[in-house]
């Protein structure tokens, strides 16, 4: 396809993602202040803040001027873009690994291989960043713009992209399978208790937001494989894949925190206590010293 339509579509996608991220930010900012700003630093909070604000950093860097820059300025702009996008690729892997770590009883033997699989897109992006040539090309007349060209062949680029997305799809399937396997045995009891006592459930939040979140990310990764194999708009999905993934993940984390706060309030009331993914019934939850914060 010609470059002009590609750039136009890419700009439309970028503006759409920025609008969605801004809307979500304004909508959930009060909850963020209440739930995230006044608590101690945890891995989930690091993931949340990185996913939340690296989106805006990436968009700002991506819209920095590219015309009539010196070659060092072109390289600096590329480095900033690479760093901000790499942060976006880390968020889904870190969030999925954190879910696996909690749901497998803090098992590093399961978590580390799954995390490595989820970080394949990050490793491949870093490799692609290294294997590029940055130069200045004429835009029209005396105007020059920053031009980035991959040093890898088109065939190698396609193979790397498909392998990367296949790893991401496998990672998403593993996370969803572990989440479902860990929770499915107690779903009926939890739903019954939730309806009877009207108390929130972290298990239902994980199954609702968590499974939907990773299924959407899985679908986007699978679609990206199709686009690369057909060589049509193959690069465009990168504009929405990781930003949209980060929006979903940060929203999921906020919902978990909101549920946890509601459960903390319920500890002071007469009635059932925490209903968590580690437990099948209310009795198990009451007898266990494990707290909901073990996952967040």
mmCIF file of C-alpha atoms in Angstrom:
data_model
loop_
_atom_site.group_PDB
_atom_site.id
_atom_site.type_symbol
_atom_site.label_atom_id
_atom_site.label_comp_id
_atom_site.label_asym_id
_atom_site.label_seq_id
_atom_site.Cartn_x
_atom_site.Cartn_y
_atom_site.Cartn_z
ATOM 1 C CA UNK A 1 0.000 0.000 0.000
ATOM 2 C CA UNK A 2 1.170 3.547 -0.530
ATOM 3 C CA UNK A 3 2.595 5.481 2.373
ATOM 4 C CA UNK A 4 0.020 8.322 2.439
ATOM 5 C CA UNK A 5 -3.101 6.204 3.214
ATOM 6 C CA UNK A 6 -1.094 4.223 5.762
ATOM 7 C CA UNK A 7 -0.032 7.372 7.632
ATOM 8 C CA UNK A 8 -3.570 8.746 7.523
ATOM 9 C CA UNK A 9 -5.110 5.572 8.968
ATOM 10 C CA UNK A 10 -2.358 5.367 11.583
ATOM 11 C CA UNK A 11 -3.062 8.947 12.659
ATOM 12 C CA UNK A 12 -6.792 8.226 12.945
ATOM 13 C CA UNK A 13 -6.082 5.182 15.123
ATOM 14 C CA UNK A 14 -3.667 7.152 17.303
ATOM 15 C CA UNK A 15 -6.206 9.942 17.829
ATOM 16 C CA UNK A 16 -8.898 7.374 18.660
ATOM 17 C CA UNK A 17 -6.688 5.678 21.250
ATOM 18 C CA UNK A 18 -5.673 8.996 22.774
ATOM 19 C CA UNK A 19 -9.323 10.043 23.017
ATOM 20 C CA UNK A 20 -10.246 6.749 24.673
ATOM 21 C CA UNK A 21 -7.313 6.956 27.100
ATOM 22 C CA UNK A 22 -8.190 10.554 27.991
ATOM 23 C CA UNK A 23 -11.861 9.696 28.494
ATOM 24 C CA UNK A 24 -10.973 6.748 30.730
ATOM 25 C CA UNK A 25 -8.504 8.911 32.665
ATOM 26 C CA UNK A 26 -11.071 11.632 33.370
ATOM 27 C CA UNK A 27 -13.739 9.082 34.244
ATOM 28 C CA UNK A 28 -11.630 7.080 36.699
ATOM 29 C CA UNK A 29 -9.285 9.740 38.092
ATOM 30 C CA UNK A 30 -11.283 10.210 41.354
ATOM 31 C CA UNK A 31 -11.097 6.445 41.967
ATOM 32 C CA UNK A 32 -7.384 6.505 41.211
ATOM 33 C CA UNK A 33 -6.759 9.242 43.785
ATOM 34 C CA UNK A 34 -8.778 7.365 46.392
ATOM 35 C CA UNK A 35 -7.418 3.878 45.727
ATOM 36 C CA UNK A 36 -3.888 4.266 44.358
ATOM 37 C CA UNK A 37 -2.326 7.477 45.604
ATOM 38 C CA UNK A 38 -2.712 6.963 49.337
ATOM 39 C CA UNK A 39 -1.374 3.422 49.596
ATOM 40 C CA UNK A 40 2.036 1.830 49.794
ATOM 41 C CA UNK A 41 3.884 0.836 46.636
ATOM 42 C CA UNK A 42 3.151 -2.713 45.476
ATOM 43 C CA UNK A 43 3.849 -4.518 42.184
ATOM 44 C CA UNK A 44 0.226 -3.969 41.137
ATOM 45 C CA UNK A 45 0.506 -0.237 41.753
ATOM 46 C CA UNK A 46 3.706 -0.024 39.728
ATOM 47 C CA UNK A 47 1.970 -1.863 36.878
ATOM 48 C CA UNK A 48 -1.022 0.443 37.193
ATOM 49 C CA UNK A 49 0.930 3.705 37.056
ATOM 50 C CA UNK A 50 3.205 2.513 34.246
ATOM 51 C CA UNK A 51 0.234 1.362 32.180
ATOM 52 C CA UNK A 52 -1.756 4.470 32.983
ATOM 53 C CA UNK A 53 0.767 7.171 32.153
ATOM 54 C CA UNK A 54 3.149 5.571 29.647
ATOM 55 C CA UNK A 55 0.251 5.720 27.149
ATOM 56 C CA UNK A 56 0.277 9.510 27.260
ATOM 57 C CA UNK A 57 4.085 9.650 27.170
ATOM 58 C CA UNK A 58 4.088 7.455 24.062
ATOM 59 C CA UNK A 59 1.505 9.624 22.297
ATOM 60 C CA UNK A 60 3.320 12.850 23.164
ATOM 61 C CA UNK A 61 6.659 11.464 21.973
ATOM 62 C CA UNK A 62 5.032 10.081 18.826
ATOM 63 C CA UNK A 63 3.758 13.517 17.903
ATOM 64 C CA UNK A 64 7.033 15.332 18.372
ATOM 65 C CA UNK A 65 8.162 17.132 15.211
ATOM 66 C CA UNK A 66 9.954 14.987 12.629
ATOM 67 C CA UNK A 67 10.672 17.662 10.033
ATOM 68 C CA UNK A 68 13.972 19.530 9.695
ATOM 69 C CA UNK A 69 15.540 17.841 12.720
ATOM 70 C CA UNK A 70 19.228 17.100 13.001
ATOM 71 C CA UNK A 71 20.261 13.448 12.821
ATOM 72 C CA UNK A 72 21.068 13.304 16.583
ATOM 73 C CA UNK A 73 17.602 14.735 17.279
ATOM 74 C CA UNK A 74 16.038 12.060 15.073
ATOM 75 C CA UNK A 75 17.894 9.375 17.024
ATOM 76 C CA UNK A 76 16.884 10.888 20.373
ATOM 77 C CA UNK A 77 13.256 10.982 19.278
ATOM 78 C CA UNK A 78 13.457 7.343 18.229
ATOM 79 C CA UNK A 79 14.972 6.335 21.592
ATOM 80 C CA UNK A 80 12.184 8.095 23.504
ATOM 81 C CA UNK A 81 9.571 6.390 21.329
ATOM 82 C CA UNK A 82 11.208 2.993 21.851
ATOM 83 C CA UNK A 83 11.393 3.386 25.633
ATOM 84 C CA UNK A 84 7.775 4.493 26.013
ATOM 85 C CA UNK A 85 6.470 1.715 23.740
ATOM 86 C CA UNK A 86 8.586 -0.903 25.527
ATOM 87 C CA UNK A 87 6.924 0.104 28.798
ATOM 88 C CA UNK A 88 3.543 -0.500 27.166
ATOM 89 C CA UNK A 89 4.585 -4.011 26.095
ATOM 90 C CA UNK A 90 5.740 -4.887 29.615
ATOM 91 C CA UNK A 91 2.409 -4.072 31.296
ATOM 92 C CA UNK A 92 0.296 -7.008 29.946
ATOM 93 C CA UNK A 93 3.091 -9.490 30.700
ATOM 94 C CA UNK A 94 3.632 -8.155 34.223
ATOM 95 C CA UNK A 95 -0.079 -8.076 35.015
ATOM 96 C CA UNK A 96 -0.633 -11.606 33.712
ATOM 97 C CA UNK A 97 2.392 -12.913 35.611
ATOM 98 C CA UNK A 98 1.117 -11.278 38.802
ATOM 99 C CA UNK A 99 -2.255 -13.029 38.363
ATOM 100 C CA UNK A 100 -0.525 -16.369 37.798
ATOM 101 C CA UNK A 101 1.751 -15.814 40.812
ATOM 102 C CA UNK A 102 -1.229 -15.191 43.093
ATOM 103 C CA UNK A 103 -3.491 -17.924 41.744
ATOM 104 C CA UNK A 104 -0.812 -20.644 41.824
ATOM 105 C CA UNK A 105 -0.029 -20.030 45.481
ATOM 106 C CA UNK A 106 3.035 -17.851 44.775
ATOM 107 C CA UNK A 107 4.709 -20.561 42.712
ATOM 108 C CA UNK A 108 7.805 -19.176 40.975
ATOM 109 C CA UNK A 109 8.207 -22.411 38.997
ATOM 110 C CA UNK A 110 4.972 -21.659 37.166
ATOM 111 C CA UNK A 111 5.192 -17.869 37.146
ATOM 112 C CA UNK A 112 8.683 -17.430 35.652
ATOM 113 C CA UNK A 113 8.134 -19.513 32.466
ATOM 114 C CA UNK A 114 4.762 -17.831 31.919
ATOM 115 C CA UNK A 115 6.303 -14.383 32.473
ATOM 116 C CA UNK A 116 9.103 -15.129 29.982
ATOM 117 C CA UNK A 117 6.508 -16.148 27.414
ATOM 118 C CA UNK A 118 4.602 -12.922 27.998
ATOM 119 C CA UNK A 119 7.777 -10.850 27.640
ATOM 120 C CA UNK A 120 8.567 -12.193 24.163
ATOM 121 C CA UNK A 121 6.974 -9.090 22.533
ATOM 122 C CA UNK A 122 9.206 -6.887 24.683
ATOM 123 C CA UNK A 123 12.353 -8.802 23.738
ATOM 124 C CA UNK A 124 11.441 -8.766 20.051
ATOM 125 C CA UNK A 125 10.681 -5.045 20.123
ATOM 126 C CA UNK A 126 14.063 -4.353 21.675
ATOM 127 C CA UNK A 127 15.714 -6.446 18.966
ATOM 128 C CA UNK A 128 13.798 -4.566 16.276
ATOM 129 C CA UNK A 129 14.840 -1.253 17.793
ATOM 130 C CA UNK A 130 18.478 -2.295 17.597
ATOM 131 C CA UNK A 131 18.194 -3.509 14.006
ATOM 132 C CA UNK A 132 17.131 -0.192 12.470
ATOM 133 C CA UNK A 133 18.821 2.502 10.470
ATOM 134 C CA UNK A 134 17.862 6.131 11.166
ATOM 135 C CA UNK A 135 18.445 8.703 8.457
ATOM 136 C CA UNK A 136 17.051 11.927 7.004
ATOM 137 C CA UNK A 137 15.002 11.833 3.826
ATOM 138 C CA UNK A 138 13.589 14.658 1.665
ATOM 139 C CA UNK A 139 9.905 15.404 2.256
ATOM 140 C CA UNK A 140 9.548 17.997 -0.446
ATOM 141 C CA UNK A 141 11.838 20.763 -1.540
ATOM 142 C CA UNK A 142 14.341 21.562 1.200
ATOM 143 C CA UNK A 143 12.250 19.935 3.946
ATOM 144 C CA UNK A 144 13.775 16.815 5.527
ATOM 145 C CA UNK A 145 12.155 14.285 7.841
ATOM 146 C CA UNK A 146 13.378 11.497 10.120
ATOM 147 C CA UNK A 147 13.250 8.132 8.371
ATOM 148 C CA UNK A 148 13.583 4.762 10.116
ATOM 149 C CA UNK A 149 14.293 1.602 8.124
ATOM 150 C CA UNK A 150 14.578 -1.916 9.487
ATOM 151 C CA UNK A 151 17.822 -3.735 8.698
ATOM 152 C CA UNK A 152 15.980 -7.056 8.753
ATOM 153 C CA UNK A 153 14.549 -8.525 5.574
ATOM 154 C CA UNK A 154 10.794 -8.466 4.996
ATOM 155 C CA UNK A 155 10.628 -12.251 5.456
ATOM 156 C CA UNK A 156 12.458 -12.131 8.781
ATOM 157 C CA UNK A 157 10.209 -9.285 9.941
ATOM 158 C CA UNK A 158 7.097 -11.334 9.175
ATOM 159 C CA UNK A 159 8.466 -14.435 10.916
ATOM 160 C CA UNK A 160 9.429 -12.424 14.006
ATOM 161 C CA UNK A 161 6.060 -10.670 14.128
ATOM 162 C CA UNK A 162 4.047 -13.889 13.789
ATOM 163 C CA UNK A 163 6.215 -15.690 16.376
ATOM 164 C CA UNK A 164 5.848 -12.754 18.757
ATOM 165 C CA UNK A 165 2.077 -12.635 18.485
ATOM 166 C CA UNK A 166 1.833 -16.443 18.724
ATOM 167 C CA UNK A 167 3.762 -16.272 22.008
ATOM 168 C CA UNK A 168 1.440 -13.526 23.231
ATOM 169 C CA UNK A 169 -1.646 -15.578 22.299
ATOM 170 C CA UNK A 170 -0.237 -18.609 24.150
ATOM 171 C CA UNK A 171 0.511 -16.426 27.168
ATOM 172 C CA UNK A 172 -3.042 -15.049 27.210
ATOM 173 C CA UNK A 173 -4.514 -18.551 26.942
ATOM 174 C CA UNK A 174 -2.382 -19.786 29.847
ATOM 175 C CA UNK A 175 -3.413 -16.860 32.055
ATOM 176 C CA UNK A 176 -7.110 -17.363 31.271
ATOM 177 C CA UNK A 177 -6.831 -21.147 31.772
ATOM 178 C CA UNK A 178 -5.129 -20.792 35.172
ATOM 179 C CA UNK A 179 -7.637 -18.168 36.284
ATOM 180 C CA UNK A 180 -10.603 -20.262 35.190
ATOM 181 C CA UNK A 181 -9.162 -23.507 36.589
ATOM 182 C CA UNK A 182 -8.455 -21.922 39.956
ATOM 183 C CA UNK A 183 -11.884 -20.337 40.281
ATOM 184 C CA UNK A 184 -14.317 -22.589 38.442
ATOM 185 C CA UNK A 185 -14.698 -25.170 41.213
ATOM 186 C CA UNK A 186 -16.286 -22.639 43.548
ATOM 187 C CA UNK A 187 -18.191 -20.400 41.143
ATOM 188 C CA UNK A 188 -21.659 -21.660 42.077
ATOM 189 C CA UNK A 189 -21.046 -21.240 45.813
ATOM 190 C CA UNK A 190 -19.555 -17.788 45.319
ATOM 191 C CA UNK A 191 -22.400 -16.607 43.095
ATOM 192 C CA UNK A 192 -24.916 -17.921 45.640
ATOM 193 C CA UNK A 193 -23.192 -16.132 48.527
ATOM 194 C CA UNK A 194 -22.814 -12.980 46.451
ATOM 195 C CA UNK A 195 -26.520 -12.889 45.625
ATOM 196 C CA UNK A 196 -27.641 -13.771 49.149
ATOM 197 C CA UNK A 197 -25.458 -11.361 51.115
ATOM 198 C CA UNK A 198 -24.949 -8.671 48.471
ATOM 199 C CA UNK A 199 -21.249 -8.477 49.254
ATOM 200 C CA UNK A 200 -18.737 -7.969 46.418
ATOM 201 C CA UNK A 201 -16.459 -10.809 45.371
ATOM 202 C CA UNK A 202 -12.872 -10.559 44.164
ATOM 203 C CA UNK A 203 -13.331 -13.930 42.480
ATOM 204 C CA UNK A 204 -16.209 -12.613 40.383
ATOM 205 C CA UNK A 205 -14.201 -9.472 39.624
ATOM 206 C CA UNK A 206 -11.258 -11.577 38.468
ATOM 207 C CA UNK A 207 -13.462 -13.800 36.344
ATOM 208 C CA UNK A 208 -15.435 -10.903 34.915
ATOM 209 C CA UNK A 209 -12.835 -8.226 34.264
ATOM 210 C CA UNK A 210 -9.776 -10.478 34.173
ATOM 211 C CA UNK A 211 -11.018 -13.059 31.686
ATOM 212 C CA UNK A 212 -12.652 -10.465 29.434
ATOM 213 C CA UNK A 213 -9.501 -8.338 29.514
ATOM 214 C CA UNK A 214 -7.211 -11.159 28.434
ATOM 215 C CA UNK A 215 -9.649 -12.501 25.845
ATOM 216 C CA UNK A 216 -9.766 -9.067 24.202
ATOM 217 C CA UNK A 217 -5.962 -8.879 24.215
ATOM 218 C CA UNK A 218 -5.805 -12.432 22.849
ATOM 219 C CA UNK A 219 -8.184 -11.485 20.023
ATOM 220 C CA UNK A 220 -6.101 -8.436 19.099
ATOM 221 C CA UNK A 221 -2.929 -10.533 19.015
ATOM 222 C CA UNK A 222 -4.607 -13.155 16.823
ATOM 223 C CA UNK A 223 -5.842 -10.412 14.480
ATOM 224 C CA UNK A 224 -2.325 -9.029 14.280
ATOM 225 C CA UNK A 225 -1.060 -12.437 13.128
ATOM 226 C CA UNK A 226 -3.647 -12.441 10.330
ATOM 227 C CA UNK A 227 -2.668 -8.924 9.242
ATOM 228 C CA UNK A 228 1.018 -9.829 9.117
ATOM 229 C CA UNK A 229 0.328 -12.974 7.096
ATOM 230 C CA UNK A 230 -1.784 -11.025 4.608
ATOM 231 C CA UNK A 231 0.686 -8.084 4.516
ATOM 232 C CA UNK A 232 -2.134 -5.553 4.711
ATOM 233 C CA UNK A 233 -2.015 -2.797 7.325
ATOM 234 C CA UNK A 234 0.330 -5.135 9.195
ATOM 235 C CA UNK A 235 1.916 -2.386 11.300
ATOM 236 C CA UNK A 236 -1.241 -0.475 12.145
ATOM 237 C CA UNK A 237 -2.526 -2.739 14.906
ATOM 238 C CA UNK A 238 0.534 -1.855 16.990
ATOM 239 C CA UNK A 239 -0.981 1.608 17.336
ATOM 240 C CA UNK A 240 -3.943 0.213 19.289
ATOM 241 C CA UNK A 241 -2.789 -3.194 20.613
ATOM 242 C CA UNK A 242 -0.704 -2.224 23.632
ATOM 243 C CA UNK A 243 -2.352 1.143 24.443
ATOM 244 C CA UNK A 244 -5.784 -0.520 24.453
ATOM 245 C CA UNK A 245 -4.400 -3.436 26.485
ATOM 246 C CA UNK A 246 -3.061 -1.001 29.090
ATOM 247 C CA UNK A 247 -6.418 0.785 29.299
ATOM 248 C CA UNK A 248 -8.194 -2.528 29.950
ATOM 249 C CA UNK A 249 -5.617 -3.653 32.506
ATOM 250 C CA UNK A 250 -5.608 -0.425 34.516
ATOM 251 C CA UNK A 251 -9.406 -0.487 34.581
ATOM 252 C CA UNK A 252 -9.329 -4.111 35.786
ATOM 253 C CA UNK A 253 -6.862 -3.216 38.567
ATOM 254 C CA UNK A 254 -9.088 -0.339 39.698
ATOM 255 C CA UNK A 255 -12.097 -2.661 39.881
ATOM 256 C CA UNK A 256 -10.124 -5.142 42.000
ATOM 257 C CA UNK A 257 -9.083 -2.362 44.377
ATOM 258 C CA UNK A 258 -12.662 -1.117 44.627
ATOM 259 C CA UNK A 259 -13.825 -4.634 45.478
ATOM 260 C CA UNK A 260 -11.061 -5.010 48.048
ATOM 261 C CA UNK A 261 -12.057 -1.731 49.727
ATOM 262 C CA UNK A 262 -15.671 -2.882 49.900
ATOM 263 C CA UNK A 263 -14.528 -6.150 51.462
ATOM 264 C CA UNK A 264 -12.382 -4.310 54.007
ATOM 265 C CA UNK A 265 -15.494 -2.366 54.993
ATOM 266 C CA UNK A 266 -17.456 -5.616 55.301
ATOM 267 C CA UNK A 267 -14.976 -6.914 57.902
ATOM 268 C CA UNK A 268 -16.461 -4.401 60.366
ATOM 269 C CA UNK A 269 -20.013 -5.602 59.731
ATOM 270 C CA UNK A 270 -21.895 -8.683 60.875
ATOM 271 C CA UNK A 271 -22.052 -11.195 58.105
ATOM 272 C CA UNK A 272 -19.784 -12.994 55.657
ATOM 273 C CA UNK A 273 -16.190 -11.958 55.131
ATOM 274 C CA UNK A 274 -13.981 -12.049 52.104
ATOM 275 C CA UNK A 275 -14.837 -14.220 49.111
ATOM 276 C CA UNK A 276 -11.613 -14.795 47.246
ATOM 277 C CA UNK A 277 -10.332 -16.876 44.356
ATOM 278 C CA UNK A 278 -8.325 -19.051 46.750
ATOM 279 C CA UNK A 279 -11.484 -20.081 48.577
ATOM 280 C CA UNK A 280 -14.466 -22.123 47.559
ATOM 281 C CA UNK A 281 -16.903 -21.102 50.323
ATOM 282 C CA UNK A 282 -17.379 -18.488 52.985
ATOM 283 C CA UNK A 283 -16.276 -20.937 55.681
ATOM 284 C CA UNK A 284 -12.935 -21.465 53.955
ATOM 285 C CA UNK A 285 -12.510 -17.718 53.665
ATOM 286 C CA UNK A 286 -13.176 -17.197 57.367
ATOM 287 C CA UNK A 287 -10.713 -19.906 58.406
ATOM 288 C CA UNK A 288 -7.868 -18.769 56.154
ATOM 289 C CA UNK A 289 -5.298 -16.099 57.151
ATOM 290 C CA UNK A 290 -4.693 -15.201 53.493
ATOM 291 C CA UNK A 291 -5.863 -11.685 52.646
ATOM 292 C CA UNK A 292 -7.138 -10.270 49.411
ATOM 293 C CA UNK A 293 -4.048 -8.057 49.174
ATOM 294 C CA UNK A 294 -2.013 -11.130 48.257
ATOM 295 C CA UNK A 295 -2.923 -10.552 44.637
ATOM 296 C CA UNK A 296 -2.972 -6.782 44.475
#
